[in-house]
PDB file of C-alpha atoms in Angstrom:
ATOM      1  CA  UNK A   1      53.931 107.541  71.609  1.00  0.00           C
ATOM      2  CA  UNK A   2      57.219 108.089  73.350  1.00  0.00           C
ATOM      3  CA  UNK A   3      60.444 107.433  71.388  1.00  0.00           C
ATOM      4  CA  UNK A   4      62.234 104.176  71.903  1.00  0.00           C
ATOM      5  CA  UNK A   5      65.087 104.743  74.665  1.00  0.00           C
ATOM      6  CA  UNK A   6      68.806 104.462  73.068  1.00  0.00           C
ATOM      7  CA  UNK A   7      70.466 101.890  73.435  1.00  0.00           C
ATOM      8  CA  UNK A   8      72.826 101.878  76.563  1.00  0.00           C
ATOM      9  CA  UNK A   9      76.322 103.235  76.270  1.00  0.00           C
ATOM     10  CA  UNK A  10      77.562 101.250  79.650  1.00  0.00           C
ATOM     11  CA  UNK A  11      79.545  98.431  78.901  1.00  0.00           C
ATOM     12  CA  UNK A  12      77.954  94.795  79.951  1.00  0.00           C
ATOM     13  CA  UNK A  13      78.531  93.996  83.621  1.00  0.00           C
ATOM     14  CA  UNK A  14      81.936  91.335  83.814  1.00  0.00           C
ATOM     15  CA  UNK A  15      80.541  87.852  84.793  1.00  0.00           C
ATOM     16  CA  UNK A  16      81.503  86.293  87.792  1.00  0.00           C
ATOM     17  CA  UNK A  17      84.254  83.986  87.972  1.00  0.00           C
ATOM     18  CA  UNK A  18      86.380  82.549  90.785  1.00  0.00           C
ATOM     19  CA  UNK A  19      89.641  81.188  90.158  1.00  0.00           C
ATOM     20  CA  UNK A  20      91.304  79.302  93.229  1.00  0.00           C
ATOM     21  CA  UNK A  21      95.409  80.160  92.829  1.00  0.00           C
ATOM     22  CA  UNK A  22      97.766  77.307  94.018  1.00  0.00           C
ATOM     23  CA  UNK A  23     101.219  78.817  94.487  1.00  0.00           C
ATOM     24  CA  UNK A  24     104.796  76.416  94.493  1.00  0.00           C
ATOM     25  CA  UNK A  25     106.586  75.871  98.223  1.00  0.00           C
ATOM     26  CA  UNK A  26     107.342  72.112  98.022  1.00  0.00           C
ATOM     27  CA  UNK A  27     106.479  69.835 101.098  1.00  0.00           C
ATOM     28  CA  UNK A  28     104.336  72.787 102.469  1.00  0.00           C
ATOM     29  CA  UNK A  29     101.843  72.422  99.888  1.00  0.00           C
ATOM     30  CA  UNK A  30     100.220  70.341 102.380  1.00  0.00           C
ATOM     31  CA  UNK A  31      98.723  73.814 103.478  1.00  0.00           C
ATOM     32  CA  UNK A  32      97.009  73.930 100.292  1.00  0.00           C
ATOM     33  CA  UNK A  33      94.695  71.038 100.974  1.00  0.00           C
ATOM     34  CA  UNK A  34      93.934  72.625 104.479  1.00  0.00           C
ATOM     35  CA  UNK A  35      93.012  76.044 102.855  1.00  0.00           C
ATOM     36  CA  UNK A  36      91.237  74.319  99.969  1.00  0.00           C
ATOM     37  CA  UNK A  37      88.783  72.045 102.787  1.00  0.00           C
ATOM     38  CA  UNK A  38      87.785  75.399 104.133  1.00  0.00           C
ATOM     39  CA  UNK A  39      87.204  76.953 100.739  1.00  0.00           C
ATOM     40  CA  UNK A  40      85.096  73.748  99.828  1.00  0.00           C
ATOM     41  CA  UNK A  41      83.403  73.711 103.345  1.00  0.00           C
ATOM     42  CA  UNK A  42      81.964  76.885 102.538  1.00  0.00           C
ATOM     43  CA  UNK A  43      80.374  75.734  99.890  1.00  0.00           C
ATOM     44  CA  UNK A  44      82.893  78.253  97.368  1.00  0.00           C
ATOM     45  CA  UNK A  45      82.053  78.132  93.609  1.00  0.00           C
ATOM     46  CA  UNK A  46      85.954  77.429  91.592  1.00  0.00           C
ATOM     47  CA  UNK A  47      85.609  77.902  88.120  1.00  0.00           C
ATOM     48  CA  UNK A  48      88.812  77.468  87.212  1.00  0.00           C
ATOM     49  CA  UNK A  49      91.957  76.951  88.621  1.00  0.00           C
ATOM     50  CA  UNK A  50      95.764  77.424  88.082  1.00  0.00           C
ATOM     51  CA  UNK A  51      98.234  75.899  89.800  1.00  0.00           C
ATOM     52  CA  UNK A  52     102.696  75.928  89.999  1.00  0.00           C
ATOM     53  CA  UNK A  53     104.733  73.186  91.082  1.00  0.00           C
ATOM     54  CA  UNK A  54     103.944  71.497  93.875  1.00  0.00           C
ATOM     55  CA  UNK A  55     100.558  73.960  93.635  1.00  0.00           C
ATOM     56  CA  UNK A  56      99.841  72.441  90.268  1.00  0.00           C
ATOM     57  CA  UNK A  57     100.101  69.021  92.055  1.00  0.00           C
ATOM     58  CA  UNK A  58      97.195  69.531  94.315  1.00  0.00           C
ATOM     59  CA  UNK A  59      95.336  72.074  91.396  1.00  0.00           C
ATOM     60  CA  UNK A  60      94.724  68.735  89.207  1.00  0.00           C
ATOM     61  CA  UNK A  61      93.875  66.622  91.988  1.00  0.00           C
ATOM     62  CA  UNK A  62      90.746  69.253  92.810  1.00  0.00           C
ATOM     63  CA  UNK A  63      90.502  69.607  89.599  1.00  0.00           C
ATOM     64  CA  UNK A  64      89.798  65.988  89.117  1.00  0.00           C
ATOM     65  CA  UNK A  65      86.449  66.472  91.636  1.00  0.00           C
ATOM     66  CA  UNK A  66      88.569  64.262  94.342  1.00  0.00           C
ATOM     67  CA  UNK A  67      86.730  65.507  97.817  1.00  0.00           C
ATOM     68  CA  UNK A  68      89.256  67.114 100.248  1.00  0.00           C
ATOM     69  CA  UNK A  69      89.527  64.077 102.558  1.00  0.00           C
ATOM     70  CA  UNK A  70      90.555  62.274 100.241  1.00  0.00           C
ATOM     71  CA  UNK A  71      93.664  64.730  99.046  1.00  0.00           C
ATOM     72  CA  UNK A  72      94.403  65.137 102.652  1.00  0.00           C
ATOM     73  CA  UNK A  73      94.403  61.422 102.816  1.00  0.00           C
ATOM     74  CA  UNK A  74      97.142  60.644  99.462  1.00  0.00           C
ATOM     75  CA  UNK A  75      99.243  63.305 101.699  1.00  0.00           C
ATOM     76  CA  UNK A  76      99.172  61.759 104.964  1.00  0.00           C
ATOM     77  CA  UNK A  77     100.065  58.490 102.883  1.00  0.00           C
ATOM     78  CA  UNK A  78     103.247  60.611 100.385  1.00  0.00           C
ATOM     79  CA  UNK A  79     106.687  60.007 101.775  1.00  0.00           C
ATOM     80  CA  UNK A  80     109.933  61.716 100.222  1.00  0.00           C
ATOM     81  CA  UNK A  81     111.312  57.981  98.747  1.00  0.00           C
ATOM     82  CA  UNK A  82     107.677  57.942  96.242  1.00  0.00           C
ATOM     83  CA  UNK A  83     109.353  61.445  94.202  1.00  0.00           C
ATOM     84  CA  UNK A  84     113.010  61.174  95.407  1.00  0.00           C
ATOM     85  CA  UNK A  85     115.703  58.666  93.692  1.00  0.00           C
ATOM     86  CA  UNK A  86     118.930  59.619  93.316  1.00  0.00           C
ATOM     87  CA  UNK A  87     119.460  59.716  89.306  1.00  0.00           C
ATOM     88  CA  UNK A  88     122.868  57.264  90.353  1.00  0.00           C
ATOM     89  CA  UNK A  89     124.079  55.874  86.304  1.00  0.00           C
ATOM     90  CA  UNK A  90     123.850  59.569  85.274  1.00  0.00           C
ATOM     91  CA  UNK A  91     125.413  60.897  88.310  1.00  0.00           C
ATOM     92  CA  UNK A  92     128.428  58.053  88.613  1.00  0.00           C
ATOM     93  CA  UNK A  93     128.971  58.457  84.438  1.00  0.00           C
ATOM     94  CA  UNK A  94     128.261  61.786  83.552  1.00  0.00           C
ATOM     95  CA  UNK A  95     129.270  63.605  86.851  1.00  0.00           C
ATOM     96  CA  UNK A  96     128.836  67.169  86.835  1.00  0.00           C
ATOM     97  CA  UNK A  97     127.035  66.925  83.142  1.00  0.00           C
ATOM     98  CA  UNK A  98     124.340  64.841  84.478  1.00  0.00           C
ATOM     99  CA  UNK A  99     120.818  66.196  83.453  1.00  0.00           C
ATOM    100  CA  UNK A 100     119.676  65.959  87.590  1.00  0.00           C
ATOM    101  CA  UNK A 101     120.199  64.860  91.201  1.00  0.00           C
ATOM    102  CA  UNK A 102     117.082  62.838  91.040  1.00  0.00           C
ATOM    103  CA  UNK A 103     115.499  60.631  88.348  1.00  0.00           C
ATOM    104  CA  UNK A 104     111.980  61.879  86.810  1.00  0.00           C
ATOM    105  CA  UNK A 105     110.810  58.522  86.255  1.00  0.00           C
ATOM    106  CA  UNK A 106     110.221  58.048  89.939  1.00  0.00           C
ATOM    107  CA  UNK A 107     108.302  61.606  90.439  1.00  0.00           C
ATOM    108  CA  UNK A 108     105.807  60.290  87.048  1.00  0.00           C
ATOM    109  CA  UNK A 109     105.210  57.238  88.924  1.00  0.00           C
ATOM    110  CA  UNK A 110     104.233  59.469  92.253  1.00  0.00           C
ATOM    111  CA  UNK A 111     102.193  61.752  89.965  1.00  0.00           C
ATOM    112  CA  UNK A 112     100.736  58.152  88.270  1.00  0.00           C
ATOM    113  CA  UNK A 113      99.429  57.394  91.976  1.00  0.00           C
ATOM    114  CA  UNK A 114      98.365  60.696  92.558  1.00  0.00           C
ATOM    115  CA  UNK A 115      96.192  62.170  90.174  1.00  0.00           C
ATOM    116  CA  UNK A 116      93.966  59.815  88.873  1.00  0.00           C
ATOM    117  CA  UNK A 117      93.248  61.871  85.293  1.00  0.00           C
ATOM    118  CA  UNK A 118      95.482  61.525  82.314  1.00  0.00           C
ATOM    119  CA  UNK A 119      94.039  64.420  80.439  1.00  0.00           C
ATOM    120  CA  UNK A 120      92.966  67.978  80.922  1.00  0.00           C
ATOM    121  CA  UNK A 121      89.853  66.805  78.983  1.00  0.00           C
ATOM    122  CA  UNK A 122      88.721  64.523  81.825  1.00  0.00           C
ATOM    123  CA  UNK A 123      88.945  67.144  84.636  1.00  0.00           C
ATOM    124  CA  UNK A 124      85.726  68.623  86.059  1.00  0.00           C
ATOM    125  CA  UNK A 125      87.136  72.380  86.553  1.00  0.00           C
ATOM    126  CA  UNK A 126      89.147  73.445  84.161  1.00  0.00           C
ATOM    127  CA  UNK A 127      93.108  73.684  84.842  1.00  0.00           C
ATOM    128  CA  UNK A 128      96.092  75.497  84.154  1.00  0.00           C
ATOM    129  CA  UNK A 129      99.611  74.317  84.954  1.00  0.00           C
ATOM    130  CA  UNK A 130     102.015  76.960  84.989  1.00  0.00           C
ATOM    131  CA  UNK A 131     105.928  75.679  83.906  1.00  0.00           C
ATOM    132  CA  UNK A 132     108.953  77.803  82.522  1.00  0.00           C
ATOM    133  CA  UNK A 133     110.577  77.652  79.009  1.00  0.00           C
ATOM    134  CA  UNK A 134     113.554  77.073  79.389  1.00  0.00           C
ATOM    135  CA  UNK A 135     115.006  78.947  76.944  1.00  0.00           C
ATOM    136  CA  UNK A 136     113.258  82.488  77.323  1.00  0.00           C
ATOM    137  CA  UNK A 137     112.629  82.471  81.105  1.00  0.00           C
ATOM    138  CA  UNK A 138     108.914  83.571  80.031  1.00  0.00           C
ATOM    139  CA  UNK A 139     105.581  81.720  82.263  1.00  0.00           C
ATOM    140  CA  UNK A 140     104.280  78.776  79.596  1.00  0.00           C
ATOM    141  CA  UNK A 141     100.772  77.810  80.717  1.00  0.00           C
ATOM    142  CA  UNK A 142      99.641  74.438  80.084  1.00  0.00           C
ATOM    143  CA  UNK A 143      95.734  73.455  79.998  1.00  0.00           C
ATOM    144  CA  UNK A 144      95.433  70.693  77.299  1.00  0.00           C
ATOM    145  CA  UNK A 145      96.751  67.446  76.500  1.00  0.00           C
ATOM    146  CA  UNK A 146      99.124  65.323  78.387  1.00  0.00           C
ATOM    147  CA  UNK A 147      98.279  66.417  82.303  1.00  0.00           C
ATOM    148  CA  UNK A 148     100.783  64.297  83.907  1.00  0.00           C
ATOM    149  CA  UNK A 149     103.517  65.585  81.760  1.00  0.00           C
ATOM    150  CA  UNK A 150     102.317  69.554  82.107  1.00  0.00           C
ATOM    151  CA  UNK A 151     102.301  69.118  86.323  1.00  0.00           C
ATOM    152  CA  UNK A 152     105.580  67.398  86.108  1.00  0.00           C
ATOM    153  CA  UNK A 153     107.203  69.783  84.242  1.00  0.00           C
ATOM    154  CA  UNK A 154     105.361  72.238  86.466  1.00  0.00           C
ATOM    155  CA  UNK A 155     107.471  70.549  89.514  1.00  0.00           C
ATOM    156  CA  UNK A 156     110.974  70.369  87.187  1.00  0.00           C
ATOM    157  CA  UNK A 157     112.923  72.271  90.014  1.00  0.00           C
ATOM    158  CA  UNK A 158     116.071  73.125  88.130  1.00  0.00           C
ATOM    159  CA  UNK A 159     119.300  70.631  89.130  1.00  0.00           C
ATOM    160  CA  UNK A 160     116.834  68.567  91.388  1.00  0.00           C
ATOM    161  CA  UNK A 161     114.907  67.274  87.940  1.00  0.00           C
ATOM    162  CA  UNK A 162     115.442  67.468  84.068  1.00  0.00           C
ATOM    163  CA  UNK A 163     113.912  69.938  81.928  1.00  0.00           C
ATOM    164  CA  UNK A 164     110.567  68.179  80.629  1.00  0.00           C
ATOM    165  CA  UNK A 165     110.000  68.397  76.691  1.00  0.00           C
ATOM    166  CA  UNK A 166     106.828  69.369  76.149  1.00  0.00           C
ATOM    167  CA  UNK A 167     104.566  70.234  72.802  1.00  0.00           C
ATOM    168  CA  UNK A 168     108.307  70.915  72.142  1.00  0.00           C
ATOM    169  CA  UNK A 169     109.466  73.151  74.308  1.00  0.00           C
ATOM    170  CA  UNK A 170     111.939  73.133  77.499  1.00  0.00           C
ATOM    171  CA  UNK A 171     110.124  73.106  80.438  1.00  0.00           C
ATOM    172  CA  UNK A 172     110.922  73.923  84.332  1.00  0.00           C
ATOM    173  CA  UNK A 173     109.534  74.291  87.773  1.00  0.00           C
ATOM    174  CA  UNK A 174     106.465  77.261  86.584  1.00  0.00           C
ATOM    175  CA  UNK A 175     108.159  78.770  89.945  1.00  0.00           C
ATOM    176  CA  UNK A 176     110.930  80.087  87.950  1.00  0.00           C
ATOM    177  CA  UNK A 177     108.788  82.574  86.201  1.00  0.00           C
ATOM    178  CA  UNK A 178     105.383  82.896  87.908  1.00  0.00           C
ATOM    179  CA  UNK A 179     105.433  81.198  91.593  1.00  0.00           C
ATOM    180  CA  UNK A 180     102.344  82.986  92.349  1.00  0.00           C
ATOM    181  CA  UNK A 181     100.248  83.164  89.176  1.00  0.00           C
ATOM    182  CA  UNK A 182      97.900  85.944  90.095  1.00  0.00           C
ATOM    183  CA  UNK A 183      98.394  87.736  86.710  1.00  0.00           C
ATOM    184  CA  UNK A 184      97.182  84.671  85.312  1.00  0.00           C
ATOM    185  CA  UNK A 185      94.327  84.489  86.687  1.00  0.00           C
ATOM    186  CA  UNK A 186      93.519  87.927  86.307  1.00  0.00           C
ATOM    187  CA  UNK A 187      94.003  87.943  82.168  1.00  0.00           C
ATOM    188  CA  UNK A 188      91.610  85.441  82.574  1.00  0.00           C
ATOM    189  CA  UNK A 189      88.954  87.302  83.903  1.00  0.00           C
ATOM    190  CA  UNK A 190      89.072  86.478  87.836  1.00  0.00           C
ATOM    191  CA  UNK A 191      86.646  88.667  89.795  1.00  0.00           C
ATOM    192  CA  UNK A 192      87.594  87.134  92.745  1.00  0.00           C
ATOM    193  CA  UNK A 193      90.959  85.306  93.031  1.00  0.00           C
ATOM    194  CA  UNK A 194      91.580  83.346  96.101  1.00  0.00           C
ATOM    195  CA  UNK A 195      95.414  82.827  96.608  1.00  0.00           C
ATOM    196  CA  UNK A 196      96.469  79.631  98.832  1.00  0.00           C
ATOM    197  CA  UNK A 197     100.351  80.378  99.616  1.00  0.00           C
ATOM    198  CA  UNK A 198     102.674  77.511 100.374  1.00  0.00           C
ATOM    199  CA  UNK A 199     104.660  79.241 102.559  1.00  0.00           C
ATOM    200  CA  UNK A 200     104.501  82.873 104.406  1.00  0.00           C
ATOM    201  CA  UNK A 201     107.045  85.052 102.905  1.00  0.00           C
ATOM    202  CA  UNK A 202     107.858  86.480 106.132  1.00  0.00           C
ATOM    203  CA  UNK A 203     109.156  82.707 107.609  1.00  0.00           C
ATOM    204  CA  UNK A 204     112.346  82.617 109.869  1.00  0.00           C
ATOM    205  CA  UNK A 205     114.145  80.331 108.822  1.00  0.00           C
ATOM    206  CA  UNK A 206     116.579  77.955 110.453  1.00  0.00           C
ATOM    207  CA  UNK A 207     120.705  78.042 108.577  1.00  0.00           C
ATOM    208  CA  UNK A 208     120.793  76.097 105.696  1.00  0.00           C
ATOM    209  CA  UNK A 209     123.474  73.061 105.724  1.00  0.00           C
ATOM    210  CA  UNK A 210     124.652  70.935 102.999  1.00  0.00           C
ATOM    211  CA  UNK A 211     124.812  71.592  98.865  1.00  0.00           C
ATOM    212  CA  UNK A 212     121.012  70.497  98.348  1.00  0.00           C
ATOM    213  CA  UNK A 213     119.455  72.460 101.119  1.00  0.00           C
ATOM    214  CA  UNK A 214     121.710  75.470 100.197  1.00  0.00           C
ATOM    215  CA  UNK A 215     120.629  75.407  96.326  1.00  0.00           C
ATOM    216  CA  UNK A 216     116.839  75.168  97.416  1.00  0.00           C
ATOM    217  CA  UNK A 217     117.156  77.701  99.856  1.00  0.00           C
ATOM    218  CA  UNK A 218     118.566  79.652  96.877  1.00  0.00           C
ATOM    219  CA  UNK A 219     116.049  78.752  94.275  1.00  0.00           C
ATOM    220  CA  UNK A 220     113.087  79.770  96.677  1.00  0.00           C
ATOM    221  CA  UNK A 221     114.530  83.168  97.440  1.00  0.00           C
ATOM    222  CA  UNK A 222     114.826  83.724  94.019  1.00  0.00           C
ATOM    223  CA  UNK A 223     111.657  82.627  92.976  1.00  0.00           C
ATOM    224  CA  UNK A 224     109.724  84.410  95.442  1.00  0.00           C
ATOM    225  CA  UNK A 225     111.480  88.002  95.755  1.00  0.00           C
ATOM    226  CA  UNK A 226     108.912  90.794  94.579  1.00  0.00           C
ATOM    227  CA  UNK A 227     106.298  87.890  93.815  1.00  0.00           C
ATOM    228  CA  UNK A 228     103.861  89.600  96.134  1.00  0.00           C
ATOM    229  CA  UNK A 229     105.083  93.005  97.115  1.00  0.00           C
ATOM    230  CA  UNK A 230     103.181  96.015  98.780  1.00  0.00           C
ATOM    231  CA  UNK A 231     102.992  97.218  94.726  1.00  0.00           C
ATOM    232  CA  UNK A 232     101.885  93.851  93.329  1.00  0.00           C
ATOM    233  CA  UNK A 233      99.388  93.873  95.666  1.00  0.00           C
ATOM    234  CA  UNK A 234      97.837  96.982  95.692  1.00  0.00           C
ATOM    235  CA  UNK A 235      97.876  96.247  91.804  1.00  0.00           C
ATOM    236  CA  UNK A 236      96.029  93.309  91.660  1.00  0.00           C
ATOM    237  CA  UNK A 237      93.478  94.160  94.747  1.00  0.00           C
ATOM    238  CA  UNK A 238      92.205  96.809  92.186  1.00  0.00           C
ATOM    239  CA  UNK A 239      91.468  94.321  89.126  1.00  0.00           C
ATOM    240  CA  UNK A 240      89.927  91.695  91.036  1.00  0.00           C
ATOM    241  CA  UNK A 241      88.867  90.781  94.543  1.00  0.00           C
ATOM    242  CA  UNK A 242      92.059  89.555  96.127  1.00  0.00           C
ATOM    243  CA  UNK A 243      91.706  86.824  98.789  1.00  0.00           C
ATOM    244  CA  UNK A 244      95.079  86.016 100.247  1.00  0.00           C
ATOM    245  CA  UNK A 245      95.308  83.001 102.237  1.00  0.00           C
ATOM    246  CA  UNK A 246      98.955  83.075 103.594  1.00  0.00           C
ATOM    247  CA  UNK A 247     100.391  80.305 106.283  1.00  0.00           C
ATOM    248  CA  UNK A 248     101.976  82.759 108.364  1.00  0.00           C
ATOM    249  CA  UNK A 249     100.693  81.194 111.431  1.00  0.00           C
ATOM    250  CA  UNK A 250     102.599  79.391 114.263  1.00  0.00           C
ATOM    251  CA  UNK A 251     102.791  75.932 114.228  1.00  0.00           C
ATOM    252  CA  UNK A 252     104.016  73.610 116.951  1.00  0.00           C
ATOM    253  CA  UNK A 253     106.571  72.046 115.039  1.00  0.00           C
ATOM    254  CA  UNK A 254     110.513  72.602 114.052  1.00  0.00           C
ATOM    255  CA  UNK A 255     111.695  74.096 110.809  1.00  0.00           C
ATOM    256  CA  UNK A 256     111.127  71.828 107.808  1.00  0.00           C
ATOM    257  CA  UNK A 257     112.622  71.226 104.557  1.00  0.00           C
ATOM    258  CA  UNK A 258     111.390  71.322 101.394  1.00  0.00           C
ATOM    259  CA  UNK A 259     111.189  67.307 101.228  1.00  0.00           C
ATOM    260  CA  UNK A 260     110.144  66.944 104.662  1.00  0.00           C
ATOM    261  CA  UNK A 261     106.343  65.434 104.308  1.00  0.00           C
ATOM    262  CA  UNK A 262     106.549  65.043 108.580  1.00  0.00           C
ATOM    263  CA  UNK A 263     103.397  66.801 110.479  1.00  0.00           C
ATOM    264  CA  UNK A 264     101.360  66.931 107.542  1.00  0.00           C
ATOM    265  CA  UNK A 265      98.751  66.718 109.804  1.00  0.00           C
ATOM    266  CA  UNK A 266      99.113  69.408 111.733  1.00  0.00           C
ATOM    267  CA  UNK A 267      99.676  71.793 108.889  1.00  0.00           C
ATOM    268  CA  UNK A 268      96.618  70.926 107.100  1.00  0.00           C
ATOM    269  CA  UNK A 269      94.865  71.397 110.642  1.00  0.00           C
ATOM    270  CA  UNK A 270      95.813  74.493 111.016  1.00  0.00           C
ATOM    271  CA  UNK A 271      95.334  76.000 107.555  1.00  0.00           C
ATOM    272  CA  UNK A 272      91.860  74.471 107.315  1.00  0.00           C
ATOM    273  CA  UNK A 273      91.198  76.602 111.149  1.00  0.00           C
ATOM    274  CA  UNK A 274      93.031  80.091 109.036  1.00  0.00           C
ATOM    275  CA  UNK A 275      90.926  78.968 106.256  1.00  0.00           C
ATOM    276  CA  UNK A 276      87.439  79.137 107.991  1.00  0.00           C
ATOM    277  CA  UNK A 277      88.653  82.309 109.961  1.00  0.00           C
ATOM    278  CA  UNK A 278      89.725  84.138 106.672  1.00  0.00           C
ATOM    279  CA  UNK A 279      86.440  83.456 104.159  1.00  0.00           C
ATOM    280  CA  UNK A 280      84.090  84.395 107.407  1.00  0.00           C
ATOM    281  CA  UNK A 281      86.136  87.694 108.039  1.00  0.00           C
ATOM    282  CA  UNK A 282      85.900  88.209 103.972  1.00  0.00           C
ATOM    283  CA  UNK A 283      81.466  88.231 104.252  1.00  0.00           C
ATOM    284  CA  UNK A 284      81.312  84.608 102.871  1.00  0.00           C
ATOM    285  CA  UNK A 285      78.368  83.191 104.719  1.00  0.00           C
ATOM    286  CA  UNK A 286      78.941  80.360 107.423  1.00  0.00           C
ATOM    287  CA  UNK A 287      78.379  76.483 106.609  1.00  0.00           C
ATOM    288  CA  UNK A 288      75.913  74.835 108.229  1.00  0.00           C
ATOM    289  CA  UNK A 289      77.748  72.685 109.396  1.00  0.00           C
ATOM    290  CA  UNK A 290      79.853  75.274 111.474  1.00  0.00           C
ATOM    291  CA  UNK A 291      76.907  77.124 112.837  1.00  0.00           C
ATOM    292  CA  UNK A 292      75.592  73.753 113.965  1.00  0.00           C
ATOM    293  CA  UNK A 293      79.200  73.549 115.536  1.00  0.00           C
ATOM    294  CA  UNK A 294      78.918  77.101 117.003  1.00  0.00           C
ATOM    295  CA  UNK A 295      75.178  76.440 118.477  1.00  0.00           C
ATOM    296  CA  UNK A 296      76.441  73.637 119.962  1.00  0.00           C
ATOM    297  CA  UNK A 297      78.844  75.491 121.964  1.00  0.00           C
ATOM    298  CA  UNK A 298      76.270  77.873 122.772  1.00  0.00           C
ATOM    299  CA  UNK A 299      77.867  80.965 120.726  1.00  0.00           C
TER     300      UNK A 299
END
């Protein structure tokens, strides 16, 4: 009788796990929703997913199993006046020592409309929403408890809305500390990690004019330098499968700001097209319902 055979010294093989990454960029989140129909079209597995500012926005919206059409539509229907009011009594009697330029009672009521959870512990894919403490400058994850207050802290842009106190800390816009949350995702145990960008970091840009548009211009430089460098890259495309889903295509429409909810339409268009084209060239196999398209055509 032959002699049992040892045990195996290998390690056991990682599980799968896809985590969908929703990165900040304000208005042009609306990509997000076009990347995320092609990602769903394909019929992609999320397991989890993490999301910062306007990223963790549309993160608990998926998250909440509503079907892309449906995200696309509360989009379509968002205008600037539903998150923006100027925050006038603390403004006209606090002046320079007011807490913000715009009140965060108006962006909860937008978020109230938006998402139609309360709690992480309703969601149907578990969520992260990434903020910043205030005080150390250090990434502060949220995943339980009060979702409304974790994405609107999430969205706190510094100036433009109050620090949100949360479980007791200081919170700000997650974009401060981790605008692209790939490391995230990766402690986590991503084996693949599919990254829908707000915004291509090689944009032209049009001048910036006025206080407001000057400071944001300034806070998104800021936030994205070195985000996603040659280095960060090549760092993380070795501990997971990196899928990086960047708008740097050319749209037909003028420079926007970060406000500016015009031609959602045809942003979420054409990310959805990138979208398709991207996951195809990656190996993932076709939808039916785009080869039924293609044989259509005749291709």
């Amino acid at each position: 009788m032959e002699p049992p055979l040892p045990p195996s010294s290998l390690p056991p093989p990682t599980p799968e796990k896809t985590v969908l990454v929703l990165s900040g960029g304000g208005s042009n989140g609306a990509v997000e929703m076009g990347f995320y129909k092609g990602i769903h079209e394909f019929g992609i597995h999320i397991d989890e997913i993490i999301g910062t500012s306007v990223g963790a926005i549309n993160g608990a919206m998926i998250a909440c199993g509503l079907a892309p059409d449906e995200m696309i539509a509360r989009w379509h229907a968002a205008k600037p006046t539903d998150y923006l009011r100027w925050n006038w009594w603390e403004l006209m009697t606090k002046g320079l020592r007011a807490s913000s330029l715009y009140s965060p009672a108006r962006m909860h009521r937008f978020l109230e409309h938006s998402i139609p959870a309360r709690s992480f512990s309703e969601l149907v894919i578990p969520f992260t929403a990434v903020a910043t403490d205030a005080l150390t400058g250090d990434a502060f994850p949220i995943s339980d408890g009060d979702l409304l207050g974790a994405v609107q802290a999430s969205c706190a842009i510094p100036a433009v809305y109050p620090p949100v106190v949360f479980n007791g800390r200081q919170l700000v816009d997650g974009g401060v500390a981790m605008q692209v949350p790939i490391d995230l995702a990766i402690d986590r145990g991503a084996t693949t990690t599919i990254v829908a960008m707000a915004s291509c970091r090689s944009d032209r840009r049009k001048e910036v004019r006025g206080f407001l548009e000057t400071w944001m211009r300034g806070f998104t430089l800021a936030v994205n330098r070195g985000a996603l460098s040659a280095g960060h890259l090549g760092d993380y495309a070795r501990r997971t499968r990196l899928i990086l889903m960047e708008p740097c295509f050319t749209v037909p429409i003028a420079p926007r700001g970060m406000f500016d909810m015009t031609h959602t339409d045809i942003l979420v268009k054409f990310a959805y097209e990138f979208a398709k084209a991207k996951l195809a060239q990656e190996g993932f196999p076709l939808p039916d319902i785009t080869r039924s398209a293609d044989s259509a055509f005749g291709n």
